[in-house]
mmCIF file of C-alpha atoms in Angstrom:
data_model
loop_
_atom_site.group_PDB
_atom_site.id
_atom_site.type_symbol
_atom_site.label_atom_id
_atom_site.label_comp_id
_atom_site.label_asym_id
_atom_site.label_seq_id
_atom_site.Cartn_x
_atom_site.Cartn_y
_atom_site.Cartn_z
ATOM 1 C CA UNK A 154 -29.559 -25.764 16.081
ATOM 2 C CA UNK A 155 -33.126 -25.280 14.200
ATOM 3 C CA UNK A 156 -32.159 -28.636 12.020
ATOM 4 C CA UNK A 157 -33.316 -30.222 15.177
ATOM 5 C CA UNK A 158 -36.447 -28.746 16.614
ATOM 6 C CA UNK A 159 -38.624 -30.370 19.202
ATOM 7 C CA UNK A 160 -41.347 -30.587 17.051
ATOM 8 C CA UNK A 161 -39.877 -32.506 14.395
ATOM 9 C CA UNK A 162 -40.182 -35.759 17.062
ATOM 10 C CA UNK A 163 -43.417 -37.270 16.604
ATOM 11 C CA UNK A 164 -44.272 -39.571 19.338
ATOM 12 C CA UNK A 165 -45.639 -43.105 18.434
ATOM 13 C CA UNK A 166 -46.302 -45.782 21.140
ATOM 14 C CA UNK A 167 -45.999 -48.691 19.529
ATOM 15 C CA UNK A 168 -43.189 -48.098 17.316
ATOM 16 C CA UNK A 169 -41.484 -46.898 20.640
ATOM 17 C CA UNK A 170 -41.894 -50.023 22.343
ATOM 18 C CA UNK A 171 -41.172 -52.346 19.163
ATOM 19 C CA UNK A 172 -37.700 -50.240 19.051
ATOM 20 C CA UNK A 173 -37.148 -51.105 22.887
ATOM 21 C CA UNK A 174 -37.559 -55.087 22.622
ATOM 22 C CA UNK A 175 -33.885 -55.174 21.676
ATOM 23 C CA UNK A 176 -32.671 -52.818 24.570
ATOM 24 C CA UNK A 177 -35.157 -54.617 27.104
ATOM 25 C CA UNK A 178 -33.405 -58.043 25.633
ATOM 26 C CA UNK A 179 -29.815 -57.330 26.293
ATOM 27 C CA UNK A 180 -30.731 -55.846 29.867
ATOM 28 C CA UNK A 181 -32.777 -58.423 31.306
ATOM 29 C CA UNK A 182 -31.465 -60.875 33.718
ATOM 30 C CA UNK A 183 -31.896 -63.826 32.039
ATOM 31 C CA UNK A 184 -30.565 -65.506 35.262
ATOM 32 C CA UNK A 185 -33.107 -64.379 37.195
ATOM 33 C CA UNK A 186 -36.254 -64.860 34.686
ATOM 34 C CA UNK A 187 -34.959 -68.003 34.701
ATOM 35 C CA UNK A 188 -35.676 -68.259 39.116
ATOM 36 C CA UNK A 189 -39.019 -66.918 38.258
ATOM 37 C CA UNK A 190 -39.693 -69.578 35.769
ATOM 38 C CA UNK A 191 -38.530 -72.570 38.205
ATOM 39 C CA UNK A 192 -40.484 -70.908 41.003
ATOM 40 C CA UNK A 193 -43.636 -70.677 38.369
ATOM 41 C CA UNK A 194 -43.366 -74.554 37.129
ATOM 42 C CA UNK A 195 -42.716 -75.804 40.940
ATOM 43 C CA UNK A 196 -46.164 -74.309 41.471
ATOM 44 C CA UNK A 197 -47.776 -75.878 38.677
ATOM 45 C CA UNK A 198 -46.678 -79.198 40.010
ATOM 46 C CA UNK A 199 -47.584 -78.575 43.468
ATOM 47 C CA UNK A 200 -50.845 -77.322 42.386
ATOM 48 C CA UNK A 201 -51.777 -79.790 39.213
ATOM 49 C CA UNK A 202 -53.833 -77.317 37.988
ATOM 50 C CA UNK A 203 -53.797 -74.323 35.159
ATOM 51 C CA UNK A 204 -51.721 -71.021 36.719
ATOM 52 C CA UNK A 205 -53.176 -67.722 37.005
ATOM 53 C CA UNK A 206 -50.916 -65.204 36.057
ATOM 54 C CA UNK A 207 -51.589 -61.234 35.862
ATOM 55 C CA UNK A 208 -49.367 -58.772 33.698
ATOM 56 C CA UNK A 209 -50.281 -55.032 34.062
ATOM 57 C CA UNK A 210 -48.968 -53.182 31.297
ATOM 58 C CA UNK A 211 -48.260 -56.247 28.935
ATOM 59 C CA UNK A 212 -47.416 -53.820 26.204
ATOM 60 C CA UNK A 213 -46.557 -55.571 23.047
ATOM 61 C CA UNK A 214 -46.814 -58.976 24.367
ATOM 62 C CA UNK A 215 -43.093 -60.197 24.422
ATOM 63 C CA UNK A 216 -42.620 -60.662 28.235
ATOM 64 C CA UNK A 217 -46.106 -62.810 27.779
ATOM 65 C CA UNK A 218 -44.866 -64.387 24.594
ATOM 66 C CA UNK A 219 -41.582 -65.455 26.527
ATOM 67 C CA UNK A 220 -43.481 -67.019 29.764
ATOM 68 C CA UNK A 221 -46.121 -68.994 27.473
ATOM 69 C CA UNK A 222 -43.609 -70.436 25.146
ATOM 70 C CA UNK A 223 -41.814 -71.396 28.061
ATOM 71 C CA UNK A 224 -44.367 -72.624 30.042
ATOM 72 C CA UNK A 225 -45.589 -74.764 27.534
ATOM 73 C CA UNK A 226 -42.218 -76.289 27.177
ATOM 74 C CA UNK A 227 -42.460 -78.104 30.875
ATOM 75 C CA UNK A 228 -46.488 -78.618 29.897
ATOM 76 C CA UNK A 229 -47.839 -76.002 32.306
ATOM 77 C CA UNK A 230 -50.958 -74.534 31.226
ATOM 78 C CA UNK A 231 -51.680 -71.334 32.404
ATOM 79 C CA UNK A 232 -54.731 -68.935 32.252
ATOM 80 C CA UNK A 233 -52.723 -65.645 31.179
ATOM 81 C CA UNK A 234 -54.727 -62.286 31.611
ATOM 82 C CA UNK A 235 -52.557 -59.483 30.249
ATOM 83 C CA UNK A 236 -54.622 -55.709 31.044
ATOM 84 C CA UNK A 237 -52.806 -52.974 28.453
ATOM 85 C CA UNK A 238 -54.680 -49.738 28.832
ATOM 86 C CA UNK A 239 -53.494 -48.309 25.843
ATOM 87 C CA UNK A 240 -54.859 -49.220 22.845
ATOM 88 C CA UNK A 241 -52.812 -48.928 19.978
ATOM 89 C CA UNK A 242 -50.628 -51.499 22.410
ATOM 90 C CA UNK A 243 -53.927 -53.549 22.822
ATOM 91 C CA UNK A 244 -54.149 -54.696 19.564
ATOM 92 C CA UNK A 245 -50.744 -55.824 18.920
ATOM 93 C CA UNK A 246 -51.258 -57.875 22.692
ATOM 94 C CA UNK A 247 -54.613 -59.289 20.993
ATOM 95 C CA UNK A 248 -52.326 -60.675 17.883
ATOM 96 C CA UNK A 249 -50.316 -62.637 20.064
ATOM 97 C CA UNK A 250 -52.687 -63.310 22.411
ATOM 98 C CA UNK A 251 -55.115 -64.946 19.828
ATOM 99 C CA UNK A 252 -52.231 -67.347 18.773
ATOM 100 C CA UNK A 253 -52.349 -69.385 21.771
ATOM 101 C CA UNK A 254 -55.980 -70.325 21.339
ATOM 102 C CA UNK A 255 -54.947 -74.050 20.344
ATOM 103 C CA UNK A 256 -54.070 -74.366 23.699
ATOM 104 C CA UNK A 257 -52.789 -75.182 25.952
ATOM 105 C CA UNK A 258 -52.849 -72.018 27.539
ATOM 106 C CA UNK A 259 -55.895 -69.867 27.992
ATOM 107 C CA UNK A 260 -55.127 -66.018 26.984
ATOM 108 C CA UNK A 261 -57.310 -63.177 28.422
ATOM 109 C CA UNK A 262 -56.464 -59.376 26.846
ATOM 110 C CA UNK A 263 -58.358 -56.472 28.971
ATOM 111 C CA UNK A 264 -58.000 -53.146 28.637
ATOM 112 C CA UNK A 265 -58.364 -52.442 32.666
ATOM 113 C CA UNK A 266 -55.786 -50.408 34.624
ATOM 114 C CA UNK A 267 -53.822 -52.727 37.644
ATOM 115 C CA UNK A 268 -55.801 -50.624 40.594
ATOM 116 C CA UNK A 269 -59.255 -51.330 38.871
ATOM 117 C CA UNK A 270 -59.017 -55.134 39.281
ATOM 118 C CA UNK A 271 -60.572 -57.238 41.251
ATOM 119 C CA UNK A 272 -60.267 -61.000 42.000
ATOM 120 C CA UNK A 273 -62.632 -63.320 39.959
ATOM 121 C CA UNK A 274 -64.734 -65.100 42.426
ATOM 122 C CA UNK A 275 -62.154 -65.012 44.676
ATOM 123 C CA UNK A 276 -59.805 -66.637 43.146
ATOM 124 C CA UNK A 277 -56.226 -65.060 43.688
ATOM 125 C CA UNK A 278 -53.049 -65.323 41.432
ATOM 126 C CA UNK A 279 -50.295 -67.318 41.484
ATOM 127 C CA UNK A 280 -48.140 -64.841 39.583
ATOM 128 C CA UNK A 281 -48.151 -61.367 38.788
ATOM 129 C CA UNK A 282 -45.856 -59.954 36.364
ATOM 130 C CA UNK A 283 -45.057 -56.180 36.161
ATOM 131 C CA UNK A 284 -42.472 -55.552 33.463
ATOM 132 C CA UNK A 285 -40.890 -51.799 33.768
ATOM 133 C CA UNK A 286 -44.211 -50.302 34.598
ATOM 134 C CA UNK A 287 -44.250 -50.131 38.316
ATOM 135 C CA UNK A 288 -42.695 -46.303 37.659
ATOM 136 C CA UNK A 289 -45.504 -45.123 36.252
ATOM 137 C CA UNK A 290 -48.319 -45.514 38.378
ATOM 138 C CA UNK A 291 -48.637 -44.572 42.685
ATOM 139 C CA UNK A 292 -46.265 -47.632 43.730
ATOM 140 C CA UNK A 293 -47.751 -47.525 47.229
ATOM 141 C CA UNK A 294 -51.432 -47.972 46.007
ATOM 142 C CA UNK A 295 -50.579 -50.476 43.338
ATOM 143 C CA UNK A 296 -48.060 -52.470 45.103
ATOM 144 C CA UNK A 297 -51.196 -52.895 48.139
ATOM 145 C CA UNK A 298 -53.429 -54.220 44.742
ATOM 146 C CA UNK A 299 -51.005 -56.425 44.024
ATOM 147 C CA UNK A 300 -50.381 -58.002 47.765
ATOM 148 C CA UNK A 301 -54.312 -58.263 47.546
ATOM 149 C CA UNK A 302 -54.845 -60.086 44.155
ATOM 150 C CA UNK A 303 -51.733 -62.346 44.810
ATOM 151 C CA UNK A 304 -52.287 -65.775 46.296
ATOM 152 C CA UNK A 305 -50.813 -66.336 49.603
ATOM 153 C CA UNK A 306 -47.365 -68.353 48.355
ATOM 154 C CA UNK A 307 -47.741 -65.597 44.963
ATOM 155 C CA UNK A 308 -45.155 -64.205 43.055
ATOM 156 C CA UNK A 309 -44.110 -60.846 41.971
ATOM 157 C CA UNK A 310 -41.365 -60.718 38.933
ATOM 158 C CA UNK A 311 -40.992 -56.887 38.475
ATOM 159 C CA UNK A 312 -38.261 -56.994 35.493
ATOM 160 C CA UNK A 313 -36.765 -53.771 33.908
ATOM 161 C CA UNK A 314 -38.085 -51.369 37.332
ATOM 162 C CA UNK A 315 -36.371 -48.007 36.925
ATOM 163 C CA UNK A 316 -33.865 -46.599 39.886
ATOM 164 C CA UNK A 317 -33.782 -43.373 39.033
ATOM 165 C CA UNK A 318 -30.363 -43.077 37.131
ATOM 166 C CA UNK A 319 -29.973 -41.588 33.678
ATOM 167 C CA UNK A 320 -26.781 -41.226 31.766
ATOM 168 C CA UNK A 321 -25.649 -39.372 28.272
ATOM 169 C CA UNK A 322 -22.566 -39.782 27.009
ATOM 170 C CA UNK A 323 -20.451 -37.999 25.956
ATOM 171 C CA UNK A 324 -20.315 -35.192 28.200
ATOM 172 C CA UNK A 325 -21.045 -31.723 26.490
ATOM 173 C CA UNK A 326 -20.184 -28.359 27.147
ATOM 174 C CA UNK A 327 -20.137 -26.967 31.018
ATOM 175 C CA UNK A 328 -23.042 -24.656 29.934
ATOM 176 C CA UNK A 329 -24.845 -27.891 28.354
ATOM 177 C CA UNK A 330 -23.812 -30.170 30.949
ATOM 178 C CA UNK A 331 -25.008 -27.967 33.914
ATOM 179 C CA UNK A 332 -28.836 -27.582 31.533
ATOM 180 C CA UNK A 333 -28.797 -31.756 31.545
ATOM 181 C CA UNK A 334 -28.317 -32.046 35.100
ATOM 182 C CA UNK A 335 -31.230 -29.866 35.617
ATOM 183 C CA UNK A 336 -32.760 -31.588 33.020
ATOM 184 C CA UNK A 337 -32.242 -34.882 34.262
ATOM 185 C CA UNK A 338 -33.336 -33.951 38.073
ATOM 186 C CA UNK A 339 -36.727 -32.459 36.539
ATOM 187 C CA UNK A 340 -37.310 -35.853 34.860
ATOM 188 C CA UNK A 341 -36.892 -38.123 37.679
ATOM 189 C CA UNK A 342 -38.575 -35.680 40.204
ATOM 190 C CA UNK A 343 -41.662 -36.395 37.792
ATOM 191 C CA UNK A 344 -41.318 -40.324 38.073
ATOM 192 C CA UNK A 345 -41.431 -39.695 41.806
ATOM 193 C CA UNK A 346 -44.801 -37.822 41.675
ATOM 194 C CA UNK A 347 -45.943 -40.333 39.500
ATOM 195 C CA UNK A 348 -45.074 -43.023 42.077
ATOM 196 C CA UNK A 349 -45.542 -41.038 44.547
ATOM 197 C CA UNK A 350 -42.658 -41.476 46.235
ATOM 198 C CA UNK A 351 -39.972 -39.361 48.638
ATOM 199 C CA UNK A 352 -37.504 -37.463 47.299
ATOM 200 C CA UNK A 353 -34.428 -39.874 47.214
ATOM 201 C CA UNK A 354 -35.745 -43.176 46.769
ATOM 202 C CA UNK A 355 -36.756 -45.165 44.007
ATOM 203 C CA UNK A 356 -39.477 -47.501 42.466
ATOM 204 C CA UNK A 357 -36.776 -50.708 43.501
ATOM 205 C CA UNK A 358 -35.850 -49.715 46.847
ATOM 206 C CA UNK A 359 -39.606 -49.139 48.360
ATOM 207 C CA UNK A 360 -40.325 -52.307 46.174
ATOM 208 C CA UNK A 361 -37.823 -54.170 48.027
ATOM 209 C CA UNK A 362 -38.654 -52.482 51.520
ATOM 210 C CA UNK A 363 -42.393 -53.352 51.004
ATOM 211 C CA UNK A 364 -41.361 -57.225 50.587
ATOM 212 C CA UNK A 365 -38.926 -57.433 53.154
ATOM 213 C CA UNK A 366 -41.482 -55.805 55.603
ATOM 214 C CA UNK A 367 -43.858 -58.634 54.859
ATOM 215 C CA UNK A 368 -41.023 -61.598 54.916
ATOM 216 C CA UNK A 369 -40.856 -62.077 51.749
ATOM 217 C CA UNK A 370 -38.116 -64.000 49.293
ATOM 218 C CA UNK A 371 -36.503 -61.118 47.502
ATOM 219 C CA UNK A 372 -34.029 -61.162 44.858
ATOM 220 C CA UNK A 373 -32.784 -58.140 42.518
ATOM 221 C CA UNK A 374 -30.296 -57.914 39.549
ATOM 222 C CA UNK A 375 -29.419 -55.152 37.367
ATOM 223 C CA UNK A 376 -30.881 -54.844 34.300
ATOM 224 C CA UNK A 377 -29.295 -51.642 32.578
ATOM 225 C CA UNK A 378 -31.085 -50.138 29.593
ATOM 226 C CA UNK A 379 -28.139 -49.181 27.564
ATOM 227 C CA UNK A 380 -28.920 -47.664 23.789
ATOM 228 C CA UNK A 381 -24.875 -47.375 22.156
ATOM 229 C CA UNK A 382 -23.944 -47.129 18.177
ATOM 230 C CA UNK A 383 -21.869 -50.029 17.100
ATOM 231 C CA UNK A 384 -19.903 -49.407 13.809
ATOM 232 C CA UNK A 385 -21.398 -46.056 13.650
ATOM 233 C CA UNK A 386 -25.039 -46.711 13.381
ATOM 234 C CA UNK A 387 -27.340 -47.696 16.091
ATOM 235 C CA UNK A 388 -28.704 -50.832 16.335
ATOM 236 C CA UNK A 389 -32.453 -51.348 14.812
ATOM 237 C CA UNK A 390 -34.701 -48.794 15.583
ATOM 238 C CA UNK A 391 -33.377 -47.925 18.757
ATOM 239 C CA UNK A 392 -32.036 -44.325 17.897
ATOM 240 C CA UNK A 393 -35.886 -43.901 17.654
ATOM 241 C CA UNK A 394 -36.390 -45.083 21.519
ATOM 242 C CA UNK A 395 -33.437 -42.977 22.659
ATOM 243 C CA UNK A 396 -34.913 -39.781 20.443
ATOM 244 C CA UNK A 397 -38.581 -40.662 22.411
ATOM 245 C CA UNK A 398 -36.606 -40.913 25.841
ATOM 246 C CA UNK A 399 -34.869 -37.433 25.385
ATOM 247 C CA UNK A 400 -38.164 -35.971 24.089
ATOM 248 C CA UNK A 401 -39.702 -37.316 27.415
ATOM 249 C CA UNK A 402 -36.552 -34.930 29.478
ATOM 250 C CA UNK A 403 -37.516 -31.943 27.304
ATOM 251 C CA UNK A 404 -41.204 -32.004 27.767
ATOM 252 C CA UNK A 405 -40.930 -32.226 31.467
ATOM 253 C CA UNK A 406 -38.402 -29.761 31.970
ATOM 254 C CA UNK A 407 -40.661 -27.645 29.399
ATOM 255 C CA UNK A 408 -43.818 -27.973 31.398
ATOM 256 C CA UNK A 409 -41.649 -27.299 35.018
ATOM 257 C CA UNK A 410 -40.639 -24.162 33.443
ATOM 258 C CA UNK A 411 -37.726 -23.348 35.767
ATOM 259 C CA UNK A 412 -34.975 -23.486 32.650
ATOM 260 C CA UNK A 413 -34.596 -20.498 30.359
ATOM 261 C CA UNK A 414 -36.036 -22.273 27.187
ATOM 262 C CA UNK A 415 -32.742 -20.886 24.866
ATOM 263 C CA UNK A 416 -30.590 -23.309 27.439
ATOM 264 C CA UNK A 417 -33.398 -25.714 27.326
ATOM 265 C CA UNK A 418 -33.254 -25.771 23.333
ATOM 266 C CA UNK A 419 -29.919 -25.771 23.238
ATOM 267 C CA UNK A 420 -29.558 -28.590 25.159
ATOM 268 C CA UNK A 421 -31.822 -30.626 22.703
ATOM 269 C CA UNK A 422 -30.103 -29.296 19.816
ATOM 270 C CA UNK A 423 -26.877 -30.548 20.981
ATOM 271 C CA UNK A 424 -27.817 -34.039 22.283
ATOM 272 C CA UNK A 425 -29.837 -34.748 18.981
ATOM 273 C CA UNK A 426 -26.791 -33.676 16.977
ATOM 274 C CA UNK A 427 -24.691 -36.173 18.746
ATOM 275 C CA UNK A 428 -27.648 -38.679 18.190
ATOM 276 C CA UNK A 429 -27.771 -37.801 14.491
ATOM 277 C CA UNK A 430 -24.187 -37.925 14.191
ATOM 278 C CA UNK A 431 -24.232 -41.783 15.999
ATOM 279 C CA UNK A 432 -22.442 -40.746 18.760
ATOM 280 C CA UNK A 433 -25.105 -40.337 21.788
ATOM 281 C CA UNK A 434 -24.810 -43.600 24.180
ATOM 282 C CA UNK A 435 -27.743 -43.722 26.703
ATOM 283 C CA UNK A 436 -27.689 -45.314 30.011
ATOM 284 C CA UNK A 437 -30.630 -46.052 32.237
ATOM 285 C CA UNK A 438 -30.346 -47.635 35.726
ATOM 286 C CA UNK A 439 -32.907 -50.617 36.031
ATOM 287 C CA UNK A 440 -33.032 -53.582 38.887
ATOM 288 C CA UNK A 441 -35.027 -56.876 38.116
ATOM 289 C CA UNK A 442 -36.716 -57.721 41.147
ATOM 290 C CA UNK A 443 -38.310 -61.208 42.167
ATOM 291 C CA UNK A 444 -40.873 -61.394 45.208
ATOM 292 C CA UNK A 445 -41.513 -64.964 46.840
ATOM 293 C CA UNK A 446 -44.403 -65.043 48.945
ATOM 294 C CA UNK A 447 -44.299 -68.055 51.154
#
């Protein structure tokens, strides 16, 4: 079991994400980005003027990439502020952000957090796009940001939105298996007090009790994140994501303290064997959620 200590993971944010752009791919509804993009062009029309769209926690860029090129396909400008926080993120978000400036879109990168924005004059957006970010921050506080900066017809397309369910495969040993359960509850007990949310909910269901208290157009589809060898190897970089993810379990549980760290090691050891070995399939349960205001 020392062939895999904890320490031999080295977290890097960027590669992380890069390695998740084929997982995110696969999962996302593609039927339902595609009801966010009809609801985003019947706008433009009604309004004849540029959108104003808002992503918090743009990441990398692709969801931005994929709207813009889109976008720009039915001639829809748009004035596209993306706010990234983190900055090794940042600068791959400026890259792509700096190849629209032929137009016809406009392409703002900031580094500000979602609950430190303000409108601009006023002026309130038609869109706001929060791609699997809305369980990391107080939902409650950012989702009241959000009904604030959106216009009154606006749109939230919350894509990717975690619902608390996370799945190894195959099962281990009862000893390992009953560690992993604990594991596992730790980890999603912390994406609660990051949300701030009561035990037994989840990011998607107080998402979609927030819009149905205001009468709002709500749709949802599952968007799985599942990371699975094919032909014994995993796909890409993603055995990197899935080796991030399961360092994410360990350092919670690690920092809660309430498993005897021998279980708690052993439990890593085992589950990066299988990963090692390509055997290790990952499941997380996701919902993409679409929020009409009218």
């Amino acid at each position: 079991m020392s062939n895999f200590p904890r320490t031999a993971h080295t977290f890097n944010y960027p590669r992380y994400l890069k390695a998740l752009q084929s997982v995110s791919a696969r999962a996302q509804s593609d039927a339902l980005y595609q009801q966010f993009l009809d609801a985003l062009v019947a706008r433009a029309d009604e309004t004849n003027a540029p959108l104003r769209v808002l992503e918090i926690g743009a990441g990398r860029g692709d969801q931005m990439q994929r709207i813009l090129d889109d976008m720009a396909t039915h001639d829809a400008p748009v004035h596209y502020i993306a706010l990234e926080p983190q900055s090794e993120n940042r600068t791959v978000t400026q890259a792509v952000a700096e190849s629209y400036m032929a137009g016809p879109h406009t392409v703002t990168v900031q580094p500000t957090p979602l609950l430190d924005v303000a409108t601009e004059n006023g002026a309130a957006y038609d869109a706001i796009v929060a791609r699997s970010v809305l369980d990391l921050m107080p939902l409650h506080d950012a989702l009241a940001t959000i009904e604030a900066l959106l216009s009154e017809a606006g749109i939230l397309y919350a894509p990717l939105t975690f619902a608390m369910g996370t799945k190894l495969a195959p099962y281990p040993s009862t000893r390992t298996a009953s560690t992993e359960d604990k594991v596992t509850l730790i980890y999603h007990n912390s994406v609660r007090q990051k949300t701030d949310i009561e035990k037994g909910s989840y990011p998607a269901h107080e998402i979609s009790h927030w819009a149905n208290a205001r009468n709002a157009r709500i749709s949802m589809r599952g968007s799985d994140w599942v990371i699975s060898p094919s032909k014994k190897t995993y796909y890409q970089d993603e055995a990197y994501a899935l080796q991030s993810i399961l360092a994410f379990m360990h350092d919670e549980a690690e920092q809660v303290a309430t498993i005897p760290q021998p279980d708690l090691d052993s439990w890593w050891a085992t589950r990066m064997r299988m990963l090692h070995n390509n055997t290790l399939i990952y499941t997380a349960n996701q919902f993409d959620l679409l929020v009409q205001f009218d």
